[in-house]
XYZ file of C-alpha atoms in Angstrom:
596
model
C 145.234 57.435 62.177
C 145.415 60.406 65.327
C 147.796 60.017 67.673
C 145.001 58.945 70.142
C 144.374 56.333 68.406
C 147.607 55.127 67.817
C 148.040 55.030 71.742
C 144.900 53.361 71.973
C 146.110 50.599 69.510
C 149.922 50.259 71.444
C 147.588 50.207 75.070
C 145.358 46.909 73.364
C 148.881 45.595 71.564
C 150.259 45.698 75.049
C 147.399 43.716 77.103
C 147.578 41.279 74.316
C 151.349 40.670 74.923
C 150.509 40.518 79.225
C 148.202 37.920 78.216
C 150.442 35.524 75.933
C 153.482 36.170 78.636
C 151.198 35.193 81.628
C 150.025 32.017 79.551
C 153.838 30.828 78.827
C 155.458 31.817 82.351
C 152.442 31.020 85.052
C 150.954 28.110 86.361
C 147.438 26.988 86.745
C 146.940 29.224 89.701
C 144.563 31.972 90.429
C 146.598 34.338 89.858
C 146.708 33.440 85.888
C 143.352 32.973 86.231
C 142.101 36.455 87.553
C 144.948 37.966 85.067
C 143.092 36.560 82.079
C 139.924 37.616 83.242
C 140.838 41.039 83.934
C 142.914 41.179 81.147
C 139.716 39.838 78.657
C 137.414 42.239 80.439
C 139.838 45.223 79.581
C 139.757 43.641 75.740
C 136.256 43.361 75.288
C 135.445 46.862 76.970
C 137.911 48.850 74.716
C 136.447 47.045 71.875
C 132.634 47.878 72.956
C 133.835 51.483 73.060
C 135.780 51.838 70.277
C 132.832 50.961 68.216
C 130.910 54.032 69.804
C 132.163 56.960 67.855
C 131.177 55.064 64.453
C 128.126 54.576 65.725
C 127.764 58.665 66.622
C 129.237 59.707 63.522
C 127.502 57.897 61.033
C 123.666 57.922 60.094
C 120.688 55.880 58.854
C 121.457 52.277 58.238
C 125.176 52.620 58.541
C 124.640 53.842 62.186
C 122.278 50.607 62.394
C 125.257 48.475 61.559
C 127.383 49.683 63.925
C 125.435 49.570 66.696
C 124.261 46.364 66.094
C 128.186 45.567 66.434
C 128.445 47.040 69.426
C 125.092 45.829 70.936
C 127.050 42.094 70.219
C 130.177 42.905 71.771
C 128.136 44.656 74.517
C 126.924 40.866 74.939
C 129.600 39.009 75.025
C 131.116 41.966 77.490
C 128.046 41.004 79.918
C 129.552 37.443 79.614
C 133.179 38.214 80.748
C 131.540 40.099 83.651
C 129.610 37.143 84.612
C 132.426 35.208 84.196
C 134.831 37.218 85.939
C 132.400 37.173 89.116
C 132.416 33.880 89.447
C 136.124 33.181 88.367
C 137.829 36.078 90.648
C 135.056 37.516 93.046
C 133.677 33.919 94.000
C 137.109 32.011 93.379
C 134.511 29.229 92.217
C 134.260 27.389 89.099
C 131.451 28.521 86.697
C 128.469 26.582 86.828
C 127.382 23.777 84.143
C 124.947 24.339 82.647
C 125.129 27.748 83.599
C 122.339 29.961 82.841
C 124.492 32.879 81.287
C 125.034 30.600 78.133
C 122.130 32.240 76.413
C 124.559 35.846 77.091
C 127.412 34.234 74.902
C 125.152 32.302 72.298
C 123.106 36.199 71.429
C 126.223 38.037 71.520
C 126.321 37.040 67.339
C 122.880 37.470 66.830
C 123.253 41.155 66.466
C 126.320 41.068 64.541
C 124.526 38.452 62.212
C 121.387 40.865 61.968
C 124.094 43.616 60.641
C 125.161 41.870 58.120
C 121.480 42.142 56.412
C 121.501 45.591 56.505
C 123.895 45.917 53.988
C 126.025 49.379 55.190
C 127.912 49.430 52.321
C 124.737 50.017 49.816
C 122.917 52.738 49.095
C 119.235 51.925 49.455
C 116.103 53.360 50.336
C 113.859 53.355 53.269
C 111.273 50.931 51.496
C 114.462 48.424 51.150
C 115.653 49.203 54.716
C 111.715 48.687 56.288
C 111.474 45.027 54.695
C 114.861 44.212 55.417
C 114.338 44.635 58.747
C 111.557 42.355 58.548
C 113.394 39.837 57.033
C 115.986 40.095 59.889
C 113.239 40.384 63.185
C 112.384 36.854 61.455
C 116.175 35.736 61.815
C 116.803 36.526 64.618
C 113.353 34.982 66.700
C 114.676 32.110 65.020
C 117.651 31.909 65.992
C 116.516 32.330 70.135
C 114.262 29.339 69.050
C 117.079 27.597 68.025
C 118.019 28.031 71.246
C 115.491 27.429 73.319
C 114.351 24.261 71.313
C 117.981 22.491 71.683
C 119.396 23.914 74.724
C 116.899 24.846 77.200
C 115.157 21.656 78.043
C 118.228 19.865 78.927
C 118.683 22.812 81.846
C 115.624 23.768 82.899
C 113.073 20.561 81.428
C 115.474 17.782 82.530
C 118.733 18.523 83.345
C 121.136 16.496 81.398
C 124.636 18.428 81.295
C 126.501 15.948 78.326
C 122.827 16.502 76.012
C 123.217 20.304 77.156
C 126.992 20.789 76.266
C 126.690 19.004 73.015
C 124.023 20.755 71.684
C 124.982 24.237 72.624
C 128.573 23.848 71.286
C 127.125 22.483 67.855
C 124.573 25.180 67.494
C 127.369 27.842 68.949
C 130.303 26.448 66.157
C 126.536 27.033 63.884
C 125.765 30.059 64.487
C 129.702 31.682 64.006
C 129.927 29.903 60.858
C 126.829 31.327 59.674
C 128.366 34.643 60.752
C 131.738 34.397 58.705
C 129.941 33.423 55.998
C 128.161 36.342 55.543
C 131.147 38.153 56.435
C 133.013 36.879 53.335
C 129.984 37.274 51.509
C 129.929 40.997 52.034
C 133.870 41.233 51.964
C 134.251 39.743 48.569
C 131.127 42.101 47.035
C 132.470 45.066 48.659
C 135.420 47.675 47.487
C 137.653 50.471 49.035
C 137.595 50.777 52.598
C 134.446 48.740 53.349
C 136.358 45.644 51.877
C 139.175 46.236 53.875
C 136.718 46.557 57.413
C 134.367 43.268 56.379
C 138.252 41.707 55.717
C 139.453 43.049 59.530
C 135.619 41.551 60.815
C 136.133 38.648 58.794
C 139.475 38.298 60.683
C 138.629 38.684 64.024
C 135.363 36.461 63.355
C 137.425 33.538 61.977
C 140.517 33.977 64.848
C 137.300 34.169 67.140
C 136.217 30.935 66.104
C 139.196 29.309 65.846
C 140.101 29.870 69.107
C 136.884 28.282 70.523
C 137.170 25.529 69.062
C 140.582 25.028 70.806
C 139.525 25.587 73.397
C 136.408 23.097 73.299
C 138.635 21.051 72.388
C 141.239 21.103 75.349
C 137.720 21.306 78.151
C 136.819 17.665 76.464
C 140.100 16.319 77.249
C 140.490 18.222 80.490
C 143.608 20.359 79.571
C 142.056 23.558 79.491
C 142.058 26.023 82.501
C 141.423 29.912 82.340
C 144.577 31.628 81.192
C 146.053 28.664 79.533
C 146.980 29.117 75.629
C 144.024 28.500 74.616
C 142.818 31.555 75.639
C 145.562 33.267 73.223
C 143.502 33.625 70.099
C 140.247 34.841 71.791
C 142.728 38.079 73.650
C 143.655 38.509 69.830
C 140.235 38.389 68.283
C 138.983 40.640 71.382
C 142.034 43.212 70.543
C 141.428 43.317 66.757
C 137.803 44.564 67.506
C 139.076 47.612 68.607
C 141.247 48.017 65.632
C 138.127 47.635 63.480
C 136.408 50.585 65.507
C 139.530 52.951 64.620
C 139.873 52.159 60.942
C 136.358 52.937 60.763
C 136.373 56.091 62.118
C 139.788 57.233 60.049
C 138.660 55.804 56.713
C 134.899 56.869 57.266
C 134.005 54.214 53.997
C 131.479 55.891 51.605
C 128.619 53.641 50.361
C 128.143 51.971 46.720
C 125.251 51.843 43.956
C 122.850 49.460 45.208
C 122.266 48.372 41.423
C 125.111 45.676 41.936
C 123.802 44.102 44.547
C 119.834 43.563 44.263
C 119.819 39.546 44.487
C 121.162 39.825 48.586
C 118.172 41.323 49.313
C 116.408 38.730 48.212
C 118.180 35.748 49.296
C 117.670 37.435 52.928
C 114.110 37.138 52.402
C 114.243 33.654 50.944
C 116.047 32.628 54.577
C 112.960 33.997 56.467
C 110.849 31.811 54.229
C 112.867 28.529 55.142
C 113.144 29.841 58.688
C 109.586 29.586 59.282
C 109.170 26.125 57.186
C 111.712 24.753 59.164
C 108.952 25.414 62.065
C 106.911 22.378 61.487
C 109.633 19.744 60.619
C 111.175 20.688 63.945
C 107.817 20.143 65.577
C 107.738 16.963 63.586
C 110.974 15.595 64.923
C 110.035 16.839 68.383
C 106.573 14.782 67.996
C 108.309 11.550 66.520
C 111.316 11.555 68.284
C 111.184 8.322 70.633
C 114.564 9.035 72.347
C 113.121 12.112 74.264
C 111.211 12.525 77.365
C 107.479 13.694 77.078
C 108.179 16.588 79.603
C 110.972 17.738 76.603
C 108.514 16.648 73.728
C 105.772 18.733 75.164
C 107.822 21.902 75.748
C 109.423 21.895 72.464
C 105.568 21.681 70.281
C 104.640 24.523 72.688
C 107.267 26.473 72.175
C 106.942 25.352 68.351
C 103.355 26.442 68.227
C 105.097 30.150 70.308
C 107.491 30.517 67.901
C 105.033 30.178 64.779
C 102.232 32.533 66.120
C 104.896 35.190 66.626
C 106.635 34.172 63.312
C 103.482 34.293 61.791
C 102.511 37.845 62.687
C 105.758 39.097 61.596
C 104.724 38.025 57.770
C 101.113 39.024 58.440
C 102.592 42.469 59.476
C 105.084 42.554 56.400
C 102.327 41.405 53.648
C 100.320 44.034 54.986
C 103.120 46.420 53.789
C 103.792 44.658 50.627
C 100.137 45.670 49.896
C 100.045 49.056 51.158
C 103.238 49.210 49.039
C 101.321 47.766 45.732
C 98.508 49.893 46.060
C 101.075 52.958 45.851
C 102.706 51.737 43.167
C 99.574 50.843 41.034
C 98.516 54.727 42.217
C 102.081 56.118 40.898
C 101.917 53.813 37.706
C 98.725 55.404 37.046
C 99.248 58.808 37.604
C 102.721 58.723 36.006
C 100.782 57.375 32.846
C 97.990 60.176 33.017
C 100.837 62.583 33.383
C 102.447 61.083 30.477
C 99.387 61.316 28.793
C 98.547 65.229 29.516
C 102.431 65.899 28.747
C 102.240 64.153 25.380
C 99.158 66.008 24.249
C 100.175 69.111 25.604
C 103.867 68.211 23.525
C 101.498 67.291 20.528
C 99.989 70.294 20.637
C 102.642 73.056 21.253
C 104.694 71.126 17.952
C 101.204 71.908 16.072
C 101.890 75.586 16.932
C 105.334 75.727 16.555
C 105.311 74.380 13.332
C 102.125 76.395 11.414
C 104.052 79.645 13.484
C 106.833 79.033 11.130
C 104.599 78.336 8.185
C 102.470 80.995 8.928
C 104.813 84.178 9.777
C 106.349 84.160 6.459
C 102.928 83.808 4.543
C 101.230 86.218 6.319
C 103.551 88.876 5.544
C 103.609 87.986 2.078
C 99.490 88.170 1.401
C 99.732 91.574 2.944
C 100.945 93.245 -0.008
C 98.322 92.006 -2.478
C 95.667 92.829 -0.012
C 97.135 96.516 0.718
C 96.685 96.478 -3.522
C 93.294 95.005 -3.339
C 91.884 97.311 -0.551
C 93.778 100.627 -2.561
C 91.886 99.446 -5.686
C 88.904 98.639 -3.691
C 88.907 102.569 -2.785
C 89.588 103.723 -6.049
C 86.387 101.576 -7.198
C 84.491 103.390 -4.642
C 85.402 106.925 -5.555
C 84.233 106.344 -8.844
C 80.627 106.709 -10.490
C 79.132 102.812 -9.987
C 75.982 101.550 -10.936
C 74.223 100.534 -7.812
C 74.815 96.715 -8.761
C 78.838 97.193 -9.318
C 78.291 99.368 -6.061
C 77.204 96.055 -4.307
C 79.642 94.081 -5.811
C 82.506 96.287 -4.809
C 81.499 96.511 -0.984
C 80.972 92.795 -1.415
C 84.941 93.006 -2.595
C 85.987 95.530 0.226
C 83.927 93.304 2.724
C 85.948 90.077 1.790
C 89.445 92.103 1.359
C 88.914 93.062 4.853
C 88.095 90.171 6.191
C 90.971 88.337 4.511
C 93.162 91.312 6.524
C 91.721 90.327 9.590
C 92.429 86.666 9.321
C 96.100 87.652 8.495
C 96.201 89.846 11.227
C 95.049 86.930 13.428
C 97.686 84.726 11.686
C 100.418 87.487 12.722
C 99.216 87.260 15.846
C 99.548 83.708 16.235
C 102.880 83.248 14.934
C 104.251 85.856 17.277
C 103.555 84.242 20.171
C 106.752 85.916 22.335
C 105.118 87.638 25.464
C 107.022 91.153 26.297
C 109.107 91.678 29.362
C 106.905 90.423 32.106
C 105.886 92.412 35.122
C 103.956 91.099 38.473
C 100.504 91.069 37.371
C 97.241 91.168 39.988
C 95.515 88.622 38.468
C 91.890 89.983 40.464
C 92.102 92.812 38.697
C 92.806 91.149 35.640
C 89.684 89.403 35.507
C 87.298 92.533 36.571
C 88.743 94.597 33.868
C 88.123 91.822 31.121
C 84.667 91.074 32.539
C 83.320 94.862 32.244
C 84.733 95.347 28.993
C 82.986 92.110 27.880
C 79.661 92.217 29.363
C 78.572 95.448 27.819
C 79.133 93.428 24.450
C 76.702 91.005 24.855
C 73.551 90.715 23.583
C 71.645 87.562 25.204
C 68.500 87.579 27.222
C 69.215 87.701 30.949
C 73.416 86.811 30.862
C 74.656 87.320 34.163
C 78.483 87.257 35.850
C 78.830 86.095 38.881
C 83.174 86.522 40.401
C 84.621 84.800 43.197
C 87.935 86.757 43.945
C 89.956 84.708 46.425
C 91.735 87.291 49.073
C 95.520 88.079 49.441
C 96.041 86.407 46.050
C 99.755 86.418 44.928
C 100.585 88.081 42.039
C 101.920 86.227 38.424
C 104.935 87.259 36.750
C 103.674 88.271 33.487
C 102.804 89.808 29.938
C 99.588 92.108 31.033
C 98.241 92.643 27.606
C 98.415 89.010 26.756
C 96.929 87.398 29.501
C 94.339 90.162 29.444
C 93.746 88.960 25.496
C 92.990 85.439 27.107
C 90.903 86.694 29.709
C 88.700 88.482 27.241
C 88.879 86.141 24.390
C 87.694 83.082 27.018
C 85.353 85.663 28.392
C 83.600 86.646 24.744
C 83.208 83.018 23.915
C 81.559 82.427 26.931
C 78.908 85.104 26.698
C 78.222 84.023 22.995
C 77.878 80.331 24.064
C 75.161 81.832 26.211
C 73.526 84.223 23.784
C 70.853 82.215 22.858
C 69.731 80.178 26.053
C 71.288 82.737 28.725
C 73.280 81.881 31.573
C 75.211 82.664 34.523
C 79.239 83.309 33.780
C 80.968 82.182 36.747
C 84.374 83.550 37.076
C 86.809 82.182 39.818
C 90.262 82.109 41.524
C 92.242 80.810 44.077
C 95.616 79.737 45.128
C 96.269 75.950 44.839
C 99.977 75.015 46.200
C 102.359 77.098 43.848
C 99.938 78.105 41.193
C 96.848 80.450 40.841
C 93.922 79.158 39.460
C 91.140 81.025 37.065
C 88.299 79.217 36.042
C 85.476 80.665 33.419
C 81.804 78.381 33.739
C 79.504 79.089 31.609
C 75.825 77.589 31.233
C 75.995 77.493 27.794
C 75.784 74.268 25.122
C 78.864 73.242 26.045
C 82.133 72.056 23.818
C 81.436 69.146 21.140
C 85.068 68.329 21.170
C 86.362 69.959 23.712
C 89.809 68.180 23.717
C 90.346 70.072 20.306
C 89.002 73.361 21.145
C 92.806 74.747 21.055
C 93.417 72.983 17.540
C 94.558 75.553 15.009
C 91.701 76.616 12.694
C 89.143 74.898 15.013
C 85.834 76.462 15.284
C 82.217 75.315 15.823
C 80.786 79.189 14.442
C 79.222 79.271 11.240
C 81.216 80.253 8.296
C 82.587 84.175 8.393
C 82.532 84.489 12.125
C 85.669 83.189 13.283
C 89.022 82.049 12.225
C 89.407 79.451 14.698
C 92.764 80.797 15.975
C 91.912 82.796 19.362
C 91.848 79.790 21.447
C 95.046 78.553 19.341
C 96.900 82.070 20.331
C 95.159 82.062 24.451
C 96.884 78.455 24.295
C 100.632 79.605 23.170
C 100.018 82.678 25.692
C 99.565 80.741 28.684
C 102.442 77.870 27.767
C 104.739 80.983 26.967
C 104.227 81.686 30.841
C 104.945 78.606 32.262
C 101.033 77.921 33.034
C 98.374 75.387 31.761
C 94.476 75.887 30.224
C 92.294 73.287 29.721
C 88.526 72.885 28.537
C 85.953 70.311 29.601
C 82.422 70.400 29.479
C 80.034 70.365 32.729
C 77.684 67.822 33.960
C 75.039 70.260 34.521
C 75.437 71.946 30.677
C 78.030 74.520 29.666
C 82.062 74.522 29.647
C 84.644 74.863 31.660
C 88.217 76.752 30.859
C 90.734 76.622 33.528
C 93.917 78.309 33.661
C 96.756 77.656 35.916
C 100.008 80.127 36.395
C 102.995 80.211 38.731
C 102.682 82.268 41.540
C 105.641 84.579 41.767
C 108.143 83.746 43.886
C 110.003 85.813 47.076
C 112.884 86.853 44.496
C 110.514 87.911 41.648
C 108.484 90.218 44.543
C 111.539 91.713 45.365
C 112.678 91.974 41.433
C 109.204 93.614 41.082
C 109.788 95.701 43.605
C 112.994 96.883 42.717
C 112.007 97.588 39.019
C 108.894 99.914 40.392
C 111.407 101.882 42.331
C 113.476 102.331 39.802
C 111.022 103.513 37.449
C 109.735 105.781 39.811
C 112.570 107.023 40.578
C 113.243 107.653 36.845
C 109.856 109.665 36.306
C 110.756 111.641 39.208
C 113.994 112.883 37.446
C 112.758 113.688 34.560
C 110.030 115.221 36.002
C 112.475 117.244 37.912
C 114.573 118.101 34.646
C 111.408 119.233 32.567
C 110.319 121.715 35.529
C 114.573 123.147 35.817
C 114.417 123.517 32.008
């Protein structure tokens, strides 16, 4: 603890002491009396304030708690002043029943409402929103409380022994309510939050102690302001402002909320049996014989107040239990599509991985009988044929060569590792793979149609491979339309952090399209295709962080889409770097070659 402080705590320790000496050595006088006031007011100001700088240093619901603190000792501060003016200013004897009651009785309210928030757990907003539900609901009971027992014997029909009894009982109520939760919190907390609930605790229980004392000595007519009876509430006023310092030197850290999910509940549960306790007060209120009607009548309407209000409050908070339902049927169902895509898209990258493996060492291996079959298959040709062996041979050669081609493919699939990856302008990508294409097709009336989006950010990338997937997706499209004709749309834009390319086509469409990227899957006729292109576009794009997908149209043809991670600031700059570096590298050597 800071010097400061420690001063602070000696200045407190000090009125204390002026307080207990003025209570043993001084008579019932007016002196004593305006000593103990003052002396109070001091105690309960210094404890207001010293509860301040927690409530500036600390954030979110932890702030909440302390200024909830502070809002009740900013209360029962108001009180002392009221009581002061009347005690030392007026020289007069407060009034009874004396409308600044209601000061005193709220000045726990607060404190009470702090203890739902919980400080000392870690929760989340969604926890923190209903919880403060569940305490507006507390707390609008408790002022009914009030009103229902106290009020009418002030302002309905004044009846000061009715009005005393029933505030003191609902008063000793209310602070036992209070140190219960205390303890509550105190024995479920640890570290230095268990040692602050212990000081609250404390002062709460010394608080209460010393009221009851002193209710005690006003029914037998022994008490008078500065008496020893006021001893305990100077100490419980003093300790306050202890509390505020340890808090701010121990600055307590908060726990898992994981061990302590049933309070949240049981705080709910009490605004349930708040607001059925409603209608068996209005019950008592209506059957009641020993009451006036003027009291009877002002209690149902206040009843019926107190229910309309209360009522709204759980309107208001089952309207965000169902906004909050909805969003977690949503999530649910978009964390199981996601699950979904990822376990397919896991399903399908194992597929690869594994018939890479199989395939790289296989491939290799039929490449030496085929380099033997296509030396023979020369040999053959070189030599005098009849024209029937002549057919068969090129029948040979023809096969030979296409078994090369479908290792080749093979080799091509298993090496699915792209090169060192440079920034890539995807627009020009697409224009180069589109007029390579469209001079190789050979359907009536095919047409491309591009829709470039402007100022599109470039994707770190292989070049060569993801210009292999343009023009493998954009081939397939052209022959889908080879027959029929058709319109190849060809499209991209930015959507968040990714760049989009989609290929439409107005061909047949895909008869299965979610197995389009299947190894060895192909809807050509026999001889035309290995079914591994898509297979390879598919390990391409997953190699670079991105995503491809097929599904058919509603209006006839298919659909590819490809998504890739825009490059980021640093890769720019990386990009950037490695262009001026390799510039300046040409430069030099151009610059050696022309001094040599």
């Amino acid at each position: 603890m800071s010097t400061p402080s420690k001063l602070w705590v000696a200045a407190i320790a000090g009125m204390v002491c002026i307080q207990v000496v003025a209570s043993l050595c001084l008579y019932h006088s007016f002196a004593l009396t305006a000593l103990s006031d003052i002396v109070q007011f001091v105690l309960l100001l210094s404890g207001t304030l010293a509860l301040l700088p927690s409530v500036l240093a600390t954030r979110g619901r932890v702030r909440a708690f302390w200024a909830l603190m502070m809002l009740g000792m900013a209360f029962w501060f108001c009180y002392q002043i009221l009581w002061t003016y009347f005690e030392v200013l007026q020289r007069t004897e407060v009034p009874n029943p004396f409308g600044g009651d209601v000061v005193i009785f709220l000045h726990i309210v607060p404190m009470i409402a702090a203890l739902a928030l919980q400080p000392h757990v870690q929760q989340d907003d969604r926890t923190t929103r209903f919880g403060t539900l569940d305490f507006a609901l507390l707390l609008i009971w408790w002022v009914y409380l009030y009103l229902f027992a106290v009020i009418p014997w002030q302002y309905v029909q004044a009846y000061e022994p009715s009005y005393d009894h029933n505030l003191n009982i609902l008063y000793l109520t209310e602070k036992m309510v209070f140190l219960v939760g205390m303890a509550a919190l105190w024995f479920r907390s640890r570290g230095s939050w268990r040692m602050i609930y212990a000081s609250w605790f404390g002062a709460g229980l010394t608080y209460s102690l010393g009221s009851f004392l002193a209710n005690w000595a006003i029914a037998r007519k022994v008490y008078y302001s500065g008496s020893l009876y006021d001893v305990p509430l100077a100490v419980s006023m003093a300790w306050v402002t202890v509390i505020g310092l340890l808090a701010l030197h121990y600055s307590p850290l908060q726990q898992s909320a994981r061990l302590f999910r049933s309070y949240g509940v049981w705080v709910a549960r009490l605004g349930m049996i708040a607001i059925f306790s409603l209608p068996l007060f209005a019950a008592w209120s209506l059957f009641d014989s020993t009451i006036s009607q003027p009291v009877r009548t002002f209690r149902l309407v206040l009843t019926l107040a107190s229910m309309l209000v209360m009522g709204t409050l759980v309107f208001l908070k089952q309207h965000l239990l169902d906004g909050e339902l909805l969003q977690l049927l949503n999530a649910s169902q978009e964390s199981l599509d996601n699950l979904t895509r990822v376990q397919a898209q896991l399903l399908q990258s194992e597929k690869l991985a594994s018939l890479g493996q199989l395939v790289g060492g296989a491939a290799h291996e039929l490449n030496n009988p085929l380099a033997a079959m296509m030396g023979y298959s020369d040999l053959l040709s070189s030599t005098e044929l009849s024209n029937e062996q002549r057919s068969l041979m090129h029948k040979i050669e023809q096969q030979v060569r296409r078994t090369r081609t479908l290792v080749s493919s093979l080799l091509s699939f298993a090496k699915q590792v792209p090169a060192e990856k440079t920034l890539v302008d995807i627009n020009a990508l697409i224009q180069t793979a589109v007029k390579l294409c469209l001079p190789q097709s050979h359907g009536p009336n095919i047409q491309t149609h591009t829709e470039f989006a402007r100022e599109l950010p470039r994707v770190l990338g292989d070049s060569n491979q993801l210009l292999q997937v343009c023009l493998h997706i954009t081939n397939n499209a052209l022959r889908a339309m080879t027959e029929t004709g058709g319109v190849l749309t060809v499209t991209s834009r930015q959507e968040n952090a990714f760049v989009v390319l989609e290929f439409s086509d107005n061909g047949l469409g895909m008869e299965q399209p979610d197995r389009v990227f299947d190894p060895f899957y192909t809807t050509r006729p026999v001889g035309q295709g290995s079914g591994l292109g898509l297979s390879v576009c598919y390990g391409i794009i997953q190699e670079h962080n991105g995503k491809i997908t097929c599904q058919n149209r509603r209006q006839g043809g298919a659909t590819f889409r490809i998504e890739l991670p825009a490059a980021t600031a640093e890769d720019q700059a990386a990009g950037n770097a490695t262009r001026r570096l390799s510039s300046l590298e040409q430069h030099s050597q151009s610059k050696a070659a022309v001094t040599g």
